Short mmCIF file of C-alpha atoms and ligand atoms in Angstrom, two decimals:
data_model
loop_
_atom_site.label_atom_id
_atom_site.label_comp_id
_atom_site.label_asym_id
_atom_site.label_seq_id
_atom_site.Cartn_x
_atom_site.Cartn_y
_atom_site.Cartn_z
CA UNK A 1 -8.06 34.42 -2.78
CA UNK A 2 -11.85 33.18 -2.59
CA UNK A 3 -12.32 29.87 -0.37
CA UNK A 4 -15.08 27.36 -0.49
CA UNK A 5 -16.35 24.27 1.85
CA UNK A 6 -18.56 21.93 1.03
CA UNK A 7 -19.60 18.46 2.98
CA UNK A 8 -21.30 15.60 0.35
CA UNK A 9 -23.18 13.23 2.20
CA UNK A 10 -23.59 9.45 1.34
CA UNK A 11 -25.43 6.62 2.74
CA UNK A 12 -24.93 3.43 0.62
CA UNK A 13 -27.51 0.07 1.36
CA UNK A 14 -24.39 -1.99 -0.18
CA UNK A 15 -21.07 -2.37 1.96
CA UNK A 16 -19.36 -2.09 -1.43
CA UNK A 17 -20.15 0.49 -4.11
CA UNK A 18 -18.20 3.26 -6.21
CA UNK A 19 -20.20 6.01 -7.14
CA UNK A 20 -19.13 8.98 -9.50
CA UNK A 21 -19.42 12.27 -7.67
CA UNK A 22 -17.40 14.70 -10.39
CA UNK A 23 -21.41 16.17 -11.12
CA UNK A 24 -21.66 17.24 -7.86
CA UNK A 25 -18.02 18.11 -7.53
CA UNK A 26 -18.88 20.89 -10.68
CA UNK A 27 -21.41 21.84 -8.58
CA UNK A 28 -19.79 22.77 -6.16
CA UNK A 29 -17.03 24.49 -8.57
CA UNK A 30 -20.15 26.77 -10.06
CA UNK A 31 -21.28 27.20 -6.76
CA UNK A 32 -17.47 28.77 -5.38
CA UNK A 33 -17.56 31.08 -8.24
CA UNK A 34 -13.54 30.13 -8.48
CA UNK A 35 -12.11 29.80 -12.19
CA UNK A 36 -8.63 29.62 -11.57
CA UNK A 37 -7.26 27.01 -8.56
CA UNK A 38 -7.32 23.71 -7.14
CA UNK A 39 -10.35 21.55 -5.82
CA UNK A 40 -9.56 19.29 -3.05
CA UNK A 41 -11.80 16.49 -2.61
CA UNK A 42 -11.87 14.03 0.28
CA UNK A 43 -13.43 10.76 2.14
CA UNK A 44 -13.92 12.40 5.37
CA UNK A 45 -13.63 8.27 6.79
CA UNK A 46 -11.33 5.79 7.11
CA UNK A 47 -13.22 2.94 5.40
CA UNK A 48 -13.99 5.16 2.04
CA UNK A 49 -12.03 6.59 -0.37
CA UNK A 50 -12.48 8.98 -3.29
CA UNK A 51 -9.96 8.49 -6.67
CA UNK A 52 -9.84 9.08 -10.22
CA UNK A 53 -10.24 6.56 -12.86
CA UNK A 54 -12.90 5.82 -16.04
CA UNK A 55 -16.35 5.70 -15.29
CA UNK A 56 -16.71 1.83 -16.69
CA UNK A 57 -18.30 -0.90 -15.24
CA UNK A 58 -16.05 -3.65 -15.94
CA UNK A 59 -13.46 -1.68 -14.51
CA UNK A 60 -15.29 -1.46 -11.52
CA UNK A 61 -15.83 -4.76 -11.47
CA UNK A 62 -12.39 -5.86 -11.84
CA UNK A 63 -11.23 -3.15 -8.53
CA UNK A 64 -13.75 -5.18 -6.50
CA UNK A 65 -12.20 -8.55 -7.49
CA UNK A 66 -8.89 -7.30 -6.64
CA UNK A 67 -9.36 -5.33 -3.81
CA UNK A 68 -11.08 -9.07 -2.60
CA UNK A 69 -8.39 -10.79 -3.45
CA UNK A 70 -5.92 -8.54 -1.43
CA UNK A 71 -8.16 -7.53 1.68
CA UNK A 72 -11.42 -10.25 1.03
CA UNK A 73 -14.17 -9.26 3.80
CA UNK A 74 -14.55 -12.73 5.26
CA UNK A 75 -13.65 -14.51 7.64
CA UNK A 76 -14.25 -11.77 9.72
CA UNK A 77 -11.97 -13.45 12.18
CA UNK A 78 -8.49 -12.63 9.68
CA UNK A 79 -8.72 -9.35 11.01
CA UNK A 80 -6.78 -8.30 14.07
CA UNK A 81 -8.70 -5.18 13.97
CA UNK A 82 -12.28 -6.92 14.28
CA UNK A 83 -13.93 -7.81 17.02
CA UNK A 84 -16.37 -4.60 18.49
CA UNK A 85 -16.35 -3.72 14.47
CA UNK A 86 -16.26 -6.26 11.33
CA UNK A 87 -14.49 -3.81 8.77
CA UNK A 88 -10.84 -4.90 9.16
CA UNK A 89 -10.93 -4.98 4.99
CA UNK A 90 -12.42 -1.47 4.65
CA UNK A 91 -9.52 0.23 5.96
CA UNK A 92 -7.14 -1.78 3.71
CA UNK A 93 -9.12 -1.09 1.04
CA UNK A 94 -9.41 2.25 1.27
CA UNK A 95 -5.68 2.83 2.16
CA UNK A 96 -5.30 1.42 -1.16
CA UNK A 97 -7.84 3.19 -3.10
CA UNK A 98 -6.61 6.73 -1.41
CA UNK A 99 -7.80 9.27 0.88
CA UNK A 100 -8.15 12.37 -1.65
CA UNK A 101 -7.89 13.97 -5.08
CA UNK A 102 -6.56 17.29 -6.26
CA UNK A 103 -8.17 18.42 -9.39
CA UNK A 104 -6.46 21.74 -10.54
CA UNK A 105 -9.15 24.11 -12.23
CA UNK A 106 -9.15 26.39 -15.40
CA UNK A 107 -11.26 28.75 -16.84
CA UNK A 108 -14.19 27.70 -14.47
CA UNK A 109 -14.07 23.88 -15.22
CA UNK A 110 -12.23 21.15 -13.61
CA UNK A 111 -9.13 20.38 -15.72
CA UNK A 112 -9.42 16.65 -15.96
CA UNK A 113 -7.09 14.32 -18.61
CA UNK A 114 -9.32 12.17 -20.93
CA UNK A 115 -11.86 9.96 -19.10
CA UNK A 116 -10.87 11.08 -15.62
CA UNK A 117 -13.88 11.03 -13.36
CA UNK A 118 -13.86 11.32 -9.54
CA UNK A 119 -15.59 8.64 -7.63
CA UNK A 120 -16.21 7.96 -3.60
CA UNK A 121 -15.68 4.48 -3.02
CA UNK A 122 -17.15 2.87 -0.11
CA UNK A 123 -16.09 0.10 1.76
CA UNK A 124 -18.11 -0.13 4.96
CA UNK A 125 -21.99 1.59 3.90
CA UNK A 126 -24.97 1.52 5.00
CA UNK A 127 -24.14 4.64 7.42
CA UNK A 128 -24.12 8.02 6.77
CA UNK A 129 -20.77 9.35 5.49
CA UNK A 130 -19.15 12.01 4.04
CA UNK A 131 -16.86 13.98 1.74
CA UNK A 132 -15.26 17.22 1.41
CA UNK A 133 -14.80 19.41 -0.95
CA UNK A 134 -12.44 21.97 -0.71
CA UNK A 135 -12.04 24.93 -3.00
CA UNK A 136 -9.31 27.76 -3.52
CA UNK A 137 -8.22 29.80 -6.12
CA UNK A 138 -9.72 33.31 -7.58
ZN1 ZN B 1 -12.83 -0.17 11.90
#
């Protein structure tokens, strides 16, 4: 069985954005030289997540207005958890959104339903972050 290990580094200006990271994820697929397995693929912080869903803007749109409406950034003050830090919400937002995705893989390409794409979403930028990708198979 062939392994592979990859870190993806982000460093959003917004607090907020999703970005779609299934380019890079082939990438590193090419790069493991696996064509049968599974690609693991995870926020490597507790105030990002990375998910599946269709790359479309309104849809995007509409998890920002909900993920407000259920964990909304301000007041600050709501948060039991702020106080040294100011990102109560991004933790409840990303335990929503998820911590991972599995993405089995066949014949060399990532084995994706129709309009699956996988996207880091973070919560709490404008820092340096990360996200692993994890490869196995042969
Ligand atoms: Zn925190």
């Amino acid at each position: 069985m062939k392994s592979y290990r990859k870190e993806l580094w982000f460093e959003t200006k917004a607090r907020r954005v999703y970005i779609n990271i299934t380019p890079q994820v082939e990438e590193c697929l090419r790069e493991s030289g696996i064509s049968e397995g599974l690609v693991l693929c995870n926020a490597m912080h507790i105030t990002a997540s990375v998910f599946i869903n269709d790359d479309e803007s309104g849809l995007h749109a509409d998890f920002e207005r909900w993920l407000e409406k259920l964990a909304p950034e301000k007041p600050h003050s709501q948060y039991a958890h702020n106080g040294f830090e100011d990102n109560g919400d991004a933790h409840l937002k990303r335990q929503i959104m998820g911590r991972e995705v599995v993405v089995a893989v066949t014949d060399g390409k990532l084995d994706f339903g129709p309009w699956e794409q996988i996207f880091y979403g973070e919560f709490d930028g404008g820092r340096k972050k990360r996200v692993l990708v994890k490869i196995i198979g042969e």
